[in-house]
Amino acid sequence: MKKFPFLAFEGLDGAGKTTLAELFAKQQNFNYYGSIPPELISLRKQIAATNSPISTFHFYSLCNILRSYEYRIKLNNLGVVADRYVFSTLAYHSLLMKQDLSSYLHILQSEQEFLLPDVIVYVTASQSTINQRIIQRSEKVPMQWYGDKVSLEYNLDESYKRIFALVNIPIIQIDTTNSNPEQAYSNLCCELYKISESIPIIKSINFDVN
């Protein structure tokens, strides 16, 4: 039985999700994990080069399953912050593949070993802010056709909310449009404190941001 909290940080490319997830993990002394296990990182470029949404869907689905088993073990010692999890996989690929992928999440939920988070932190920003951040980032790192470009071209907010509606998990939405990382972190701690009475496991979080 897990002893520490598991938070999944979800959101569009450019929303500030990774910055907030890394800051939260550092401040709370939680384990931080990206979406791809180290042993699969070398495959990412090859999978992306296929330009096949089905290929990237299966790749990230495998990543989610492997991460689930890893999180279950790690939660015996420290809290876990997941920078993207199954919800992003489904939100992005339901648009790329133009399919309703809700049955996939139902299948995962039926498997008792697949671990769902205690809280979903949904990091958002205005579309103009996201566009600006992605364009600035693309000057250094090429846009991903299955990531950045989807954030620019599709209504991912609606897609995320359809996926979130499939699970009974508290969702905290943090808008970073006019917030720096420290302000966003403070807002997140305040929101977590508000729901801590109903979710005993997150009481281990340090809500003091002073």
Coordinates of C-alpha atoms in Angstrom, one line a residue:
M1 CA 0.0 0.0 0.0
K2 CA 1.4 3.4 -1.0
K3 CA 2.3 5.7 1.8
F4 CA 3.0 9.0 0.0
P5 CA 1.0 11.2 -2.4
F6 CA 1.0 10.8 -6.2
L7 CA 0.3 14.0 -8.2
A8 CA 0.0 14.0 -12.0
F9 CA 0.8 17.3 -13.7
E10 CA -1.1 17.6 -17.0
G11 CA -1.5 20.4 -19.5
L12 CA -0.7 21.8 -22.9
D13 CA 2.8 22.4 -24.2
G14 CA 3.8 25.9 -23.2
A15 CA 1.5 26.1 -20.3
G16 CA 4.3 25.9 -17.7
K17 CA 3.6 22.4 -16.6
T18 CA 7.1 21.1 -16.5
T19 CA 8.4 24.2 -14.7
L20 CA 5.7 23.9 -12.0
A21 CA 6.1 20.2 -11.7
E22 CA 9.9 20.4 -11.2
L23 CA 9.5 23.3 -8.7
F24 CA 6.9 21.4 -6.7
A25 CA 9.0 18.2 -6.6
K26 CA 12.0 20.2 -5.5
Q27 CA 10.3 22.1 -2.8
Q28 CA 8.4 19.1 -1.4
N29 CA 11.3 16.6 -1.8
F30 CA 9.2 14.4 -4.1
N31 CA 10.4 12.2 -6.8
Y32 CA 10.0 13.9 -10.2
Y33 CA 9.4 11.8 -13.3
G34 CA 9.1 12.7 -17.0
S35 CA 6.7 10.8 -19.1
I36 CA 9.3 8.5 -20.8
P37 CA 11.3 6.0 -18.7
P38 CA 15.1 6.3 -19.3
E39 CA 15.3 2.9 -21.1
L40 CA 12.8 4.1 -23.8
I41 CA 14.2 7.6 -24.4
S42 CA 16.4 6.4 -27.2
L43 CA 13.3 5.2 -29.1
R44 CA 11.5 8.5 -29.0
K45 CA 13.1 10.0 -32.1
Q46 CA 12.6 6.9 -34.1
I47 CA 8.9 6.7 -33.1
A48 CA 8.4 10.4 -33.8
A49 CA 10.1 10.0 -37.3
T50 CA 7.3 7.6 -38.3
N51 CA 4.8 10.6 -38.3
S52 CA 2.3 8.0 -37.2
P53 CA -0.2 9.0 -34.4
I54 CA -0.9 5.3 -33.8
S55 CA 2.8 4.6 -33.2
T56 CA 3.2 7.5 -30.8
F57 CA 0.0 6.5 -29.0
H58 CA 1.3 2.9 -28.4
F59 CA 4.7 4.3 -27.4
Y60 CA 3.3 6.6 -24.8
S61 CA 0.8 4.0 -23.6
L62 CA 3.7 1.7 -22.9
C63 CA 5.5 4.5 -21.1
N64 CA 2.4 5.0 -18.9
I65 CA 2.2 1.4 -17.9
L66 CA 5.9 1.1 -17.1
R67 CA 5.7 4.3 -15.1
S68 CA 2.7 3.0 -13.2
Y69 CA 4.6 0.0 -11.9
E70 CA 7.6 2.2 -11.0
Y71 CA 5.4 4.8 -9.1
R72 CA 3.8 2.0 -7.1
I73 CA 7.2 1.0 -5.8
K74 CA 8.6 4.5 -5.3
L75 CA 5.6 5.7 -3.3
N76 CA 6.7 3.6 -0.4
N77 CA 9.5 6.0 0.2
L78 CA 8.6 9.4 -1.2
G79 CA 5.9 11.3 -3.0
V80 CA 5.7 11.2 -6.8
V81 CA 5.3 14.0 -9.3
A82 CA 4.5 12.8 -12.8
D83 CA 5.2 15.3 -15.6
R84 CA 2.4 14.0 -17.9
Y85 CA 0.7 10.7 -17.6
V86 CA -2.1 8.7 -19.3
F87 CA -4.4 11.8 -19.4
S88 CA -2.1 13.7 -21.8
T89 CA -1.6 10.6 -23.9
L90 CA -5.4 10.3 -24.4
A91 CA -6.1 14.0 -24.7
Y92 CA -3.5 14.5 -27.5
H93 CA -4.1 11.3 -29.4
S94 CA -7.9 11.4 -29.4
L95 CA -7.4 14.5 -31.5
L96 CA -4.5 13.2 -33.6
M97 CA -6.3 9.9 -34.3
K98 CA -9.8 11.4 -34.4
Q99 CA -11.0 8.6 -32.2
D100 CA -12.8 8.3 -28.8
L101 CA -10.2 6.7 -26.7
S102 CA -12.2 6.5 -23.5
S103 CA -12.4 2.7 -23.7
Y104 CA -8.6 2.5 -23.3
L105 CA -8.7 4.3 -20.0
H106 CA -11.6 2.0 -18.8
I107 CA -9.4 -1.0 -19.7
L108 CA -6.5 0.5 -17.6
Q109 CA -8.8 1.2 -14.7
S110 CA -10.0 -2.4 -14.7
E111 CA -6.4 -3.5 -14.1
Q112 CA -5.8 -3.1 -10.4
E113 CA -2.1 -2.7 -10.9
F114 CA -2.4 0.4 -12.9
L115 CA -2.0 3.3 -10.6
L116 CA -4.0 6.5 -10.9
P117 CA -2.9 9.7 -9.1
D118 CA -4.4 11.1 -5.9
V119 CA -4.6 14.6 -7.5
I120 CA -4.4 15.9 -11.1
V121 CA -2.8 19.3 -11.4
Y122 CA -4.0 20.8 -14.7
V123 CA -1.7 23.6 -15.7
T124 CA -3.2 26.1 -18.2
A125 CA -2.5 29.5 -19.8
S126 CA -4.3 31.6 -22.3
Q127 CA -3.9 30.4 -25.9
S128 CA -2.0 33.5 -26.9
T129 CA 0.5 32.9 -24.0
I130 CA 0.9 29.3 -25.0
N131 CA 1.5 30.3 -28.6
Q132 CA 4.1 32.8 -27.7
R133 CA 5.9 30.4 -25.4
I134 CA 6.0 27.6 -28.0
I135 CA 7.2 29.9 -30.7
Q136 CA 10.0 31.3 -28.4
R137 CA 11.0 27.7 -27.5
S138 CA 11.0 26.6 -31.1
E139 CA 13.9 28.9 -31.8
K140 CA 16.0 26.5 -29.7
V141 CA 14.1 23.2 -29.9
P142 CA 12.2 22.0 -33.1
M143 CA 8.4 21.7 -32.7
Q144 CA 7.1 18.2 -32.2
W145 CA 4.3 17.3 -34.6
Y146 CA 2.6 15.3 -31.9
G147 CA 3.1 17.9 -29.1
D148 CA 3.7 21.6 -29.7
K149 CA 1.9 21.7 -33.0
V150 CA -1.2 20.0 -31.5
S151 CA -1.2 22.7 -28.8
L152 CA -1.2 25.3 -31.5
E153 CA -3.8 23.8 -33.8
Y154 CA -6.4 22.0 -31.7
N155 CA -8.7 22.8 -28.8
L156 CA -6.9 20.6 -26.2
D157 CA -8.7 22.1 -23.3
E158 CA -11.9 20.4 -24.3
S159 CA -10.1 17.2 -25.0
Y160 CA -8.5 17.2 -21.6
K161 CA -11.8 17.9 -19.8
R162 CA -13.4 15.0 -21.7
I163 CA -10.7 12.7 -20.4
F164 CA -10.8 14.0 -16.9
A165 CA -14.6 13.4 -16.7
L166 CA -13.8 9.7 -17.0
V167 CA -12.2 9.5 -13.6
N168 CA -13.2 10.4 -10.1
I169 CA -10.0 12.3 -9.2
P170 CA -9.7 15.8 -7.7
I171 CA -8.5 18.3 -10.3
I172 CA -6.7 21.5 -9.4
Q173 CA -6.4 24.0 -12.3
I174 CA -3.5 26.4 -12.1
D175 CA -3.4 29.2 -14.7
T176 CA 0.1 30.5 -15.3
T177 CA -0.9 33.3 -17.8
N178 CA 0.0 36.1 -15.4
S179 CA 2.0 34.1 -12.8
N180 CA 5.7 33.4 -12.4
P181 CA 6.7 29.9 -11.2
E182 CA 6.8 30.9 -7.5
Q183 CA 3.3 32.4 -7.7
A184 CA 2.0 29.4 -9.4
Y185 CA 3.6 27.1 -6.8
S186 CA 2.1 29.2 -4.0
N187 CA -1.4 29.0 -5.7
L188 CA -1.0 25.2 -6.0
C189 CA -0.1 24.8 -2.4
C190 CA -3.1 26.8 -1.4
E191 CA -5.4 24.8 -3.5
L192 CA -4.0 21.5 -2.2
Y193 CA -4.5 22.7 1.3
K194 CA -8.2 23.3 0.6
I195 CA -8.8 19.7 -0.4
S196 CA -6.5 18.1 2.2
E197 CA -9.2 17.3 4.6
S198 CA -11.0 15.1 2.1
I199 CA -7.8 13.5 0.9
P200 CA -5.8 12.4 4.0
I201 CA -2.8 11.2 2.0
I202 CA -1.9 14.7 0.8
K203 CA -1.7 16.0 4.4
S204 CA 1.9 15.1 4.3
I205 CA 2.5 18.0 1.8
N206 CA 4.1 21.1 3.3
F207 CA 1.6 23.8 2.5
D208 CA 3.8 26.6 4.1
V209 CA 5.1 28.7 1.2
N210 CA 6.7 31.4 3.3

